[in-house]
Coordinates of C-alpha atoms (C1' of nucleotides) in Angstrom, one line a residue:
Chain A
X1 CA -25.3 13.7 76.5
X2 CA -29.0 13.1 76.5
X3 CA -31.7 15.3 77.7
X4 CA -32.2 12.8 80.5
X5 CA -30.2 9.7 81.1
X6 CA -26.9 9.3 79.3
X7 CA -25.9 6.5 77.0
X8 CA -29.0 6.9 74.8
X9 CA -27.5 5.1 71.8
X10 CA -26.5 2.0 73.8
X11 CA -29.8 1.8 75.6
X12 CA -31.4 1.8 72.4
X13 CA -29.1 -1.0 70.9
X14 CA -29.9 -3.0 74.2
X15 CA -33.7 -2.6 74.0
X16 CA -33.6 -3.5 70.3
X17 CA -31.6 -6.6 70.9
X18 CA -33.7 -7.8 73.6
X19 CA -36.9 -7.3 71.8
X20 CA -35.6 -8.8 68.5
X21 CA -34.6 -11.9 70.6
X22 CA -37.7 -12.1 72.5
X23 CA -40.3 -11.6 69.9
X24 CA -38.7 -11.4 66.6
X25 CA -37.5 -8.4 64.2
X26 CA -40.6 -8.2 62.3
X27 CA -43.0 -8.4 65.5
X28 CA -40.9 -5.6 67.1
X29 CA -41.8 -1.9 66.1
X30 CA -39.2 1.0 66.4
X31 CA -41.8 2.7 68.7
X32 CA -41.6 -0.1 70.9
X33 CA -37.7 0.0 71.0
X34 CA -37.6 3.7 71.8
X35 CA -40.3 3.2 74.6
X36 CA -38.3 0.6 76.4
X37 CA -35.2 2.7 75.9
X38 CA -37.1 5.8 77.4
X39 CA -36.9 7.6 74.3
X40 CA -39.0 8.5 71.1
X41 CA -39.1 7.0 67.8
X42 CA -37.7 9.9 66.2
X43 CA -34.5 9.7 68.4
X44 CA -34.0 6.1 67.4
X45 CA -33.6 7.3 63.7
X46 CA -31.2 10.0 64.9
X47 CA -28.8 7.4 66.1
X48 CA -29.6 4.5 63.7
X49 CA -30.1 5.0 60.0
X50 CA -32.7 2.3 60.0
X51 CA -34.3 -0.5 62.0
X52 CA -31.8 -3.0 61.0
X53 CA -28.6 -0.9 61.5
X54 CA -29.1 -1.1 65.1
X55 CA -27.5 -4.6 65.1
X56 CA -24.6 -3.6 63.0
X57 CA -23.2 -0.6 64.5
X58 CA -19.7 -2.2 65.3
X59 CA -19.2 -2.8 61.7
X60 CA -17.1 0.4 61.0
X61 CA -14.7 -0.4 63.9
X62 CA -14.0 -3.7 62.4
X63 CA -13.3 -2.4 59.0
X64 CA -11.1 0.3 60.4
X65 CA -9.1 -2.4 62.3
X66 CA -8.8 -4.3 59.1
X67 CA -7.8 -1.6 56.9
X68 CA -5.2 -0.4 59.4
X69 CA -3.8 -3.9 59.5
X70 CA -3.4 -4.2 55.9
X71 CA -2.1 -0.5 55.5
X72 CA 0.7 -1.2 57.7
X73 CA 1.3 -4.9 56.8
X74 CA 5.0 -5.6 56.2
X75 CA 4.1 -8.3 53.8
X76 CA 3.1 -6.1 51.0
X77 CA 6.7 -4.9 50.0
X78 CA 7.6 -7.9 47.9
X79 CA 7.3 -8.3 44.2
X80 CA 4.9 -11.4 44.6
X81 CA 2.0 -9.1 45.1
X82 CA -0.8 -11.5 44.7
X83 CA 0.2 -14.0 47.3
X84 CA 1.3 -11.4 49.5
X85 CA -1.8 -9.5 49.3
X86 CA -3.9 -12.6 50.5
X87 CA -1.4 -13.2 53.3
X88 CA -1.8 -9.7 54.4
X89 CA -5.6 -10.0 54.3
X90 CA -5.6 -13.2 56.0
X91 CA -3.3 -11.8 58.8
X92 CA -5.7 -8.8 59.2
X93 CA -8.6 -11.1 59.9
X94 CA -6.6 -13.0 62.3
X95 CA -5.7 -10.1 64.3
X96 CA -9.3 -9.1 64.3
X97 CA -10.7 -12.5 65.2
X98 CA -8.2 -12.5 68.2
X99 CA -9.1 -8.9 69.4
X100 CA -12.3 -7.5 68.2
X101 CA -15.1 -9.9 68.7
X102 CA -17.5 -10.2 71.5
X103 CA -17.7 -13.6 73.6
X104 CA -19.3 -16.4 71.6
X105 CA -22.5 -16.4 73.7
X106 CA -23.3 -12.8 72.5
X107 CA -22.5 -13.5 68.9
X108 CA -24.5 -16.7 69.1
X109 CA -27.7 -14.9 70.3
X110 CA -27.0 -12.1 67.7
X111 CA -26.7 -14.6 65.0
X112 CA -29.9 -16.3 66.0
X113 CA -31.7 -13.2 65.3
X114 CA -30.0 -12.5 62.0
X115 CA -30.4 -15.9 60.9
X116 CA -34.3 -15.8 61.4
X117 CA -34.7 -12.7 59.2
X118 CA -33.8 -12.4 55.4
X119 CA -33.5 -8.6 55.6
X120 CA -31.0 -8.8 58.4
X121 CA -29.0 -11.4 56.4
X122 CA -28.9 -8.9 53.6
X123 CA -27.5 -6.3 55.7
X124 CA -24.8 -8.5 57.0
X125 CA -23.7 -9.8 53.8
X126 CA -23.6 -6.1 52.6
X127 CA -21.5 -5.1 55.4
X128 CA -19.1 -7.9 54.5
X129 CA -19.2 -6.8 50.9
X130 CA -18.1 -3.3 51.8
X131 CA -15.4 -4.4 54.0
X132 CA -14.2 -6.5 51.0
X133 CA -14.2 -3.5 48.8
X134 CA -12.3 -1.3 51.2
X135 CA -9.8 -3.9 51.5
X136 CA -9.5 -4.1 47.8
X137 CA -9.1 -0.4 47.8
X138 CA -6.2 -0.4 50.3
X139 CA -4.3 -3.1 48.4
X140 CA -4.5 -1.2 45.3
X141 CA -3.1 1.8 47.1
X142 CA -0.3 -0.5 48.1
X143 CA 0.5 -1.3 44.8
X144 CA -1.4 -4.6 44.2
X145 CA -2.8 -4.8 40.7
X146 CA -6.7 -4.2 40.5
X147 CA -7.6 -7.8 39.7
X148 CA -5.4 -9.4 42.3
X149 CA -6.4 -6.8 44.8
X150 CA -10.2 -7.5 44.4
X151 CA -9.8 -11.3 44.5
X152 CA -7.6 -11.3 47.5
X153 CA -10.1 -9.2 49.2
X154 CA -12.9 -11.5 48.2
X155 CA -11.1 -14.7 49.1
X156 CA -10.0 -13.4 52.4
X157 CA -13.3 -12.0 53.3
X158 CA -15.0 -15.2 52.2
X159 CA -12.9 -17.4 54.2
X160 CA -13.6 -15.1 57.2
X161 CA -17.3 -15.5 56.6
X162 CA -17.2 -19.3 56.4
X163 CA -14.9 -19.2 59.6
X164 CA -17.4 -16.9 61.5
X165 CA -20.3 -19.1 60.7
X166 CA -18.6 -22.2 61.8
X167 CA -17.5 -20.4 65.0
X168 CA -21.0 -19.6 66.1
X169 CA -22.5 -23.0 65.2
X170 CA -19.5 -24.8 66.9
X171 CA -20.7 -26.8 69.7
X172 CA -17.2 -27.4 71.0
X173 CA -16.8 -23.8 71.6
X174 CA -13.5 -23.5 69.7
X175 CA -11.8 -20.0 69.4
X176 CA -12.7 -17.7 66.4
X177 CA -9.1 -17.3 65.6
X178 CA -8.9 -21.2 65.4
X179 CA -11.5 -21.2 62.9
X180 CA -10.1 -18.6 60.8
X181 CA -6.6 -20.2 60.7
X182 CA -8.3 -23.3 59.9
X183 CA -10.3 -21.8 57.0
X184 CA -7.4 -20.0 55.4
X185 CA -5.3 -23.1 55.6
X186 CA -8.0 -25.0 53.8
X187 CA -8.4 -22.3 51.5
X188 CA -4.8 -22.8 50.4
X189 CA -5.4 -26.6 49.8
X190 CA -8.2 -25.8 47.3
X191 CA -5.9 -24.4 44.6
X192 CA -2.7 -26.3 43.7
X193 CA -3.8 -29.6 42.3
X194 CA -6.0 -28.0 39.6
X195 CA -3.7 -25.5 38.3
Chain B
X1 CA -52.9 -13.9 31.2
X2 CA -53.9 -10.5 32.7
X3 CA -57.2 -9.0 32.8
X4 CA -56.2 -6.9 29.8
X5 CA -53.0 -6.8 28.0
X6 CA -50.8 -9.9 28.5
X7 CA -47.3 -9.8 30.0
X8 CA -48.1 -7.9 32.9
X9 CA -44.9 -9.0 34.6
X10 CA -42.4 -7.9 32.0
X11 CA -44.3 -4.8 31.7
X12 CA -43.9 -4.0 35.1
X13 CA -40.2 -4.9 34.8
X14 CA -39.8 -2.7 31.9
X15 CA -41.5 0.2 33.3
X16 CA -39.5 0.0 36.7
X17 CA -36.1 -0.3 34.7
X18 CA -36.9 2.8 32.7
X19 CA -38.0 4.9 35.6
X20 CA -35.2 3.9 37.9
X21 CA -32.8 4.8 35.0
X22 CA -34.4 8.0 34.1
X23 CA -35.1 9.6 37.7
X24 CA -33.4 7.1 40.1
X25 CA -34.7 4.5 42.5
X26 CA -35.7 6.5 45.3
X27 CA -37.4 9.1 43.3
X28 CA -39.8 6.5 41.8
X29 CA -42.8 5.2 43.6
X30 CA -44.3 1.9 43.0
X31 CA -47.5 3.7 42.1
X32 CA -45.8 5.4 39.2
X33 CA -44.3 2.0 37.9
X34 CA -47.6 0.4 37.9
X35 CA -49.2 3.4 36.2
X36 CA -46.8 3.3 33.4
X37 CA -47.4 -0.3 33.1
X38 CA -51.2 0.2 32.9
X39 CA -51.8 -1.7 36.4
X40 CA -52.2 -0.8 40.0
X41 CA -49.7 -0.8 42.7
X42 CA -51.4 -3.8 44.4
X43 CA -50.7 -5.8 41.1
X44 CA -47.1 -4.8 41.3
X45 CA -46.7 -6.5 44.7
X46 CA -48.4 -9.6 43.5
X47 CA -45.6 -10.1 40.9
X48 CA -42.5 -8.9 42.7
X49 CA -42.0 -9.3 46.6
X50 CA -40.9 -5.8 47.1
X51 CA -39.7 -2.7 44.9
X52 CA -36.0 -4.0 44.6
X53 CA -36.9 -7.4 43.4
X54 CA -38.0 -6.3 40.1
X55 CA -34.3 -5.7 39.3
X56 CA -33.4 -9.2 40.3
X57 CA -36.0 -11.7 38.8
X58 CA -33.6 -13.5 36.8
X59 CA -31.5 -14.6 39.8
X60 CA -33.4 -17.9 40.3
X61 CA -32.7 -19.0 36.8
X62 CA -28.9 -18.3 37.1
X63 CA -28.8 -20.2 40.5
X64 CA -30.6 -23.2 38.9
X65 CA -28.1 -23.3 36.0
X66 CA -25.2 -23.3 38.3
X67 CA -26.5 -25.8 40.7
X68 CA -27.2 -28.1 37.7
X69 CA -23.8 -27.9 36.3
X70 CA -22.2 -28.6 39.7
X71 CA -24.8 -31.5 40.3
X72 CA -23.8 -33.0 37.1
X73 CA -20.0 -32.2 37.2
X74 CA -17.7 -34.9 36.3
X75 CA -14.9 -33.4 38.1
X76 CA -16.3 -34.4 41.6
X77 CA -15.6 -38.0 41.4
X78 CA -11.9 -37.9 42.5
X79 CA -10.3 -38.2 46.0
X80 CA -8.8 -34.5 45.9
X81 CA -12.4 -33.2 46.9
X82 CA -11.2 -29.7 47.7
X83 CA -9.4 -28.6 44.3
X84 CA -12.2 -30.6 42.5
X85 CA -14.7 -28.7 44.2
X86 CA -13.4 -25.3 43.2
X87 CA -12.7 -26.5 39.6
X88 CA -16.4 -27.7 39.4
X89 CA -17.6 -24.1 40.6
X90 CA -15.3 -22.4 38.2
X91 CA -16.7 -24.4 35.3
X92 CA -20.1 -23.8 36.4
X93 CA -19.5 -20.2 36.2
X94 CA -17.9 -20.4 33.0
X95 CA -21.0 -22.0 31.6
X96 CA -23.1 -19.5 32.9
X97 CA -21.1 -16.6 31.7
X98 CA -21.2 -18.1 28.2
X99 CA -24.9 -18.7 28.1
X100 CA -26.8 -17.0 30.5
X101 CA -26.1 -13.3 30.6
X102 CA -27.8 -10.4 28.5
X103 CA -25.8 -8.2 26.3
X104 CA -23.1 -5.9 28.1
X105 CA -25.2 -2.9 27.2
X106 CA -28.2 -4.0 29.1
X107 CA -26.1 -5.1 32.0
X108 CA -24.4 -1.8 32.2
X109 CA -27.5 0.1 32.4
X110 CA -28.9 -2.2 35.0
X111 CA -25.6 -1.8 36.9
X112 CA -25.6 2.0 36.7
X113 CA -29.0 1.9 38.6
X114 CA -27.8 -0.5 41.2
X115 CA -24.3 1.3 41.8
X116 CA -26.4 4.4 42.4
X117 CA -28.5 3.0 45.3
X118 CA -27.2 1.2 48.2
X119 CA -30.4 -0.9 49.0
X120 CA -30.0 -2.3 45.6
X121 CA -26.5 -3.2 46.1
X122 CA -27.6 -4.9 49.2
X123 CA -30.0 -7.0 47.4
X124 CA -27.4 -7.9 44.7
X125 CA -24.9 -9.2 47.1
X126 CA -27.5 -10.9 48.9
X127 CA -28.5 -12.9 45.9
X128 CA -24.8 -13.8 45.4
X129 CA -24.6 -15.0 48.9
X130 CA -27.7 -17.3 48.5
X131 CA -26.0 -18.6 45.3
X132 CA -22.9 -19.4 47.3
X133 CA -24.9 -21.1 50.0
X134 CA -26.7 -23.2 47.5
X135 CA -23.5 -24.2 45.7
X136 CA -21.8 -25.2 49.1
X137 CA -25.0 -27.3 49.8
X138 CA -24.7 -29.2 46.5
X139 CA -21.0 -29.6 47.0
X140 CA -21.7 -31.2 50.2
X141 CA -24.3 -33.5 48.9
X142 CA -21.6 -34.7 46.3
X143 CA -19.4 -35.6 49.2
X144 CA -17.1 -32.6 49.7
X145 CA -16.3 -31.8 53.3
X146 CA -18.3 -29.0 55.0
X147 CA -15.4 -26.6 55.3
X148 CA -14.0 -27.2 51.7
X149 CA -17.4 -27.0 50.1
X150 CA -18.2 -23.7 51.8
X151 CA -14.8 -22.2 50.8
X152 CA -14.9 -23.3 47.3
X153 CA -18.3 -21.8 46.9
X154 CA -17.3 -18.6 48.4
X155 CA -14.0 -18.4 46.4
X156 CA -15.8 -19.2 43.2
X157 CA -18.6 -16.9 43.8
X158 CA -16.1 -14.1 44.7
X159 CA -14.2 -14.6 41.5
X160 CA -17.2 -14.3 39.5
X161 CA -18.4 -11.2 41.3
X162 CA -15.0 -9.6 40.3
X163 CA -15.3 -10.7 37.0
X164 CA -18.7 -9.5 36.4
X165 CA -17.8 -6.1 37.7
X166 CA -14.8 -5.8 35.5
X167 CA -16.8 -7.0 32.5
X168 CA -19.4 -4.4 32.9
X169 CA -16.9 -1.6 33.6
X170 CA -14.6 -2.8 30.7
X171 CA -14.1 -0.2 27.9
X172 CA -12.7 -2.7 25.6
X173 CA -16.0 -4.7 25.5
X174 CA -14.4 -8.1 26.4
X175 CA -16.4 -11.1 26.9
X176 CA -17.7 -12.0 30.2
X177 CA -16.5 -15.6 29.7
X178 CA -13.0 -14.1 29.2
X179 CA -13.1 -12.1 32.4
X180 CA -14.3 -15.1 34.4
X181 CA -11.5 -17.2 33.1
X182 CA -8.9 -14.5 33.7
X183 CA -10.2 -14.0 37.4
X184 CA -10.1 -17.8 38.0
X185 CA -6.5 -18.1 36.7
X186 CA -5.5 -15.0 38.8
X187 CA -7.2 -16.6 41.9
X188 CA -5.1 -19.5 41.5
X189 CA -1.9 -17.6 41.5
X190 CA -2.9 -16.0 44.8
X191 CA -2.0 -19.2 47.0
X192 CA 1.2 -21.2 46.2
X193 CA 4.0 -18.8 47.1
X194 CA 2.7 -18.3 50.5
X195 CA 2.0 -21.8 51.8
Chain C
dG1 C1' -25.0 33.6 88.9
dC2 C1' -27.1 34.9 84.7
dT3 C1' -27.6 34.9 79.9
dC4 C1' -26.6 33.0 75.5
dG5 C1' -26.2 29.4 72.5
dC6 C1' -25.4 24.7 71.2
dC7 C1' -27.0 20.2 70.8
dA8 C1' -29.8 16.2 71.9
dT9 C1' -34.5 15.2 72.2
dG10 C1' -39.7 15.7 71.6
dT11 C1' -43.7 16.7 68.9
dC12 C1' -46.2 16.6 64.6
dA13 C1' -47.6 15.9 60.0
dG14 C1' -46.7 13.5 55.9
dT15 C1' -45.0 10.2 52.3
dC16 C1' -44.3 5.7 50.8
dG17 C1' -43.6 0.7 51.0
dC18 C1' -46.2 -3.2 51.8
dT19 C1' -50.2 -6.4 53.3
dG20 C1' -55.1 -8.3 54.0
dT21 C1' -59.6 -8.4 52.5
dC22 C1' -63.1 -8.4 49.3
dA23 C1' -65.4 -7.4 45.0
dT24 C1' -65.0 -7.8 40.1
dC25 C1' -63.6 -9.1 35.4
dG26 C1' -62.2 -12.4 31.8
dC27 C1' -61.5 -16.8 30.3
dT28 C1' -62.1 -21.9 29.9
dC29 C1' -64.6 -25.9 30.5
dC30 C1' -68.6 -28.2 30.4
Chain D
dG1 C1' -74.5 -19.8 28.9
dG2 C1' -73.5 -20.8 33.6
dA3 C1' -69.9 -22.3 36.9
dG4 C1' -65.3 -22.1 38.3
dC5 C1' -60.9 -20.2 38.5
dG6 C1' -57.1 -17.2 38.2
dA7 C1' -55.7 -12.3 37.7
dT8 C1' -56.7 -7.8 38.7
dG9 C1' -58.9 -3.6 41.2
dA10 C1' -60.4 -1.0 45.1
dC11 C1' -59.9 0.1 49.7
dA12 C1' -58.3 0.5 54.2
dG13 C1' -54.7 0.1 57.3
dC14 C1' -49.7 -0.4 59.6
dG15 C1' -45.3 0.7 60.2
dA16 C1' -40.8 2.5 58.5
dC17 C1' -38.7 6.8 57.7
dT18 C1' -38.2 12.0 57.0
dG19 C1' -38.6 17.1 57.5
dA20 C1' -39.8 21.2 60.2
dC21 C1' -40.1 23.4 64.2
dA22 C1' -40.5 23.5 69.4
dT23 C1' -38.2 22.7 73.9
dG24 C1' -35.2 21.5 77.4
dG25 C1' -30.4 20.8 79.5
dC26 C1' -25.8 22.2 79.7
dG27 C1' -21.4 24.6 79.4
dA28 C1' -19.1 29.0 77.8
dG29 C1' -18.5 33.4 78.6
dC30 C1' -19.5 37.8 80.9

DNA sequence: GCTCGCCATGTCAGTCGCTGTCATCGCTCC
DNA sequence: GGAGCGATGACAGCGACTGACATGGCGAGC
C-alpha cells in the first residue's frame, strides 16, 4: 500500500492520538505526527482533510450504519409516521450502541482530548449534525413529513449525544446501550404532561 | 472609540458580510475585510477571535436572553420536573423568536453564506450546542435532574434549529415565532403513540 | 524477467490564518 | 499641556493547508 510499511493511515491516526493525549492538540504539529508515523506532513493531508479529522475518521461508518437501520426499519410502514419515525431512529441508535463503539476506555481517552479543545468539540457536534441531517433525509424518503422527519432526527440524535456523554463519564461503567435506552425512555417522559 | 472613525467593530462585520456574500468565504482574506473597513488585519483579530466569528457575534446575547427566560420561568416550580423543563425551554425560545432575531431578509443572506461553507456550518452548530449546554446547566440549577435537564435542552434546541431552518427557507414568509410554535407542537406528537 | 504504468509518497514553494511584541496615536483627566 | 490609557499600526514569525512536480514500489502484460 505505502511506499514503505503498510497501514500508513492507521499509523498516522495512532501517532496523532498519542501526541494529542500526551501534550495536547494545540501543542502538536502535523509535522510531528507525520514524523512519528514515519511519513511526511504532505502525506498526512492526503489521508485526512485536516488536523482535526484524524480523530473523527469512524464517523462515516457510524452514519452508514444508522442510515441502513432506518432505511430497513419495519417501523415505518404505519400511518402514525411521527412516532414511528422517532422509534426507528431510536432503534437505529440502539443497534449502533450495541455493535459499533470501541471499548469505553478508548472512548474516554478520546473524549478527554476532545473536551480539552474547543475546535475539536466543534468538529464533533458538526459530525452529529450531519448524521441528524442524513437521518432526516432517509425518513423523508420513507414517507415521513418534512417537519416530523427533521424533529425525529434531531430528538433522537440529541438523546444519543446525552447518552454518549453520560456513558464516557459514568464511573460505574454501565453499557452504552443501557444509557441510550435510559435516555430514550426519559425523553418520552418529557412530553405528555405538557400537551 | 477607534483611532479614526468610530464603530470599528460593526464596520468590520459589515465588510465581512459583504465580501463573504459577494465572492464567498474562502475567497475572502482577512486583509481584504480589514482594508474595506479602513483598518488592518491585526485589528480585525482584536475584535473577532477568528475569521468565522464575525458572523456569530450576536450569539452571546441570544444565549443570555434564553438563560434569563429559563432562570425566571414560573414553570419550574412543579413536581413534574421533566415536562416543565421542556416547557420552560420552549417558552424561552418563543420569547427569543419574537424579540431577538433580525428581519428574515438579513437572516436569509447570512444563511446563504453559511450554507455555502462547511466551516461556517460547524461554527453555527457549535454555537447551538453551547446554548444547549448552558440551558441544561440552568435547568439543573433550578432542580431538574441531570438527565432530564440535558434532554429537555437538547430537544428544545433541536426543535428551534428545525424551526429556524424552515423559517429562512419559507417562501411564504411566515413568522419565526409561528415556526417555533409549530415545531414544538409537532415535537409533542412524536412521543405518545410509541410509549 | 523486463518494461510500462499506476498509485502512494516525497519535495518544494507558496498562501493565509492567527499571534506576540512594541511603537504610535488620539482622547481624557487633571 | 503633560500624563496616562485604550485602541490601532507595523512587523516578524509559526503552523495549517495546497498545488505542482519528481520519485519510488509494485503489479500487469508481454
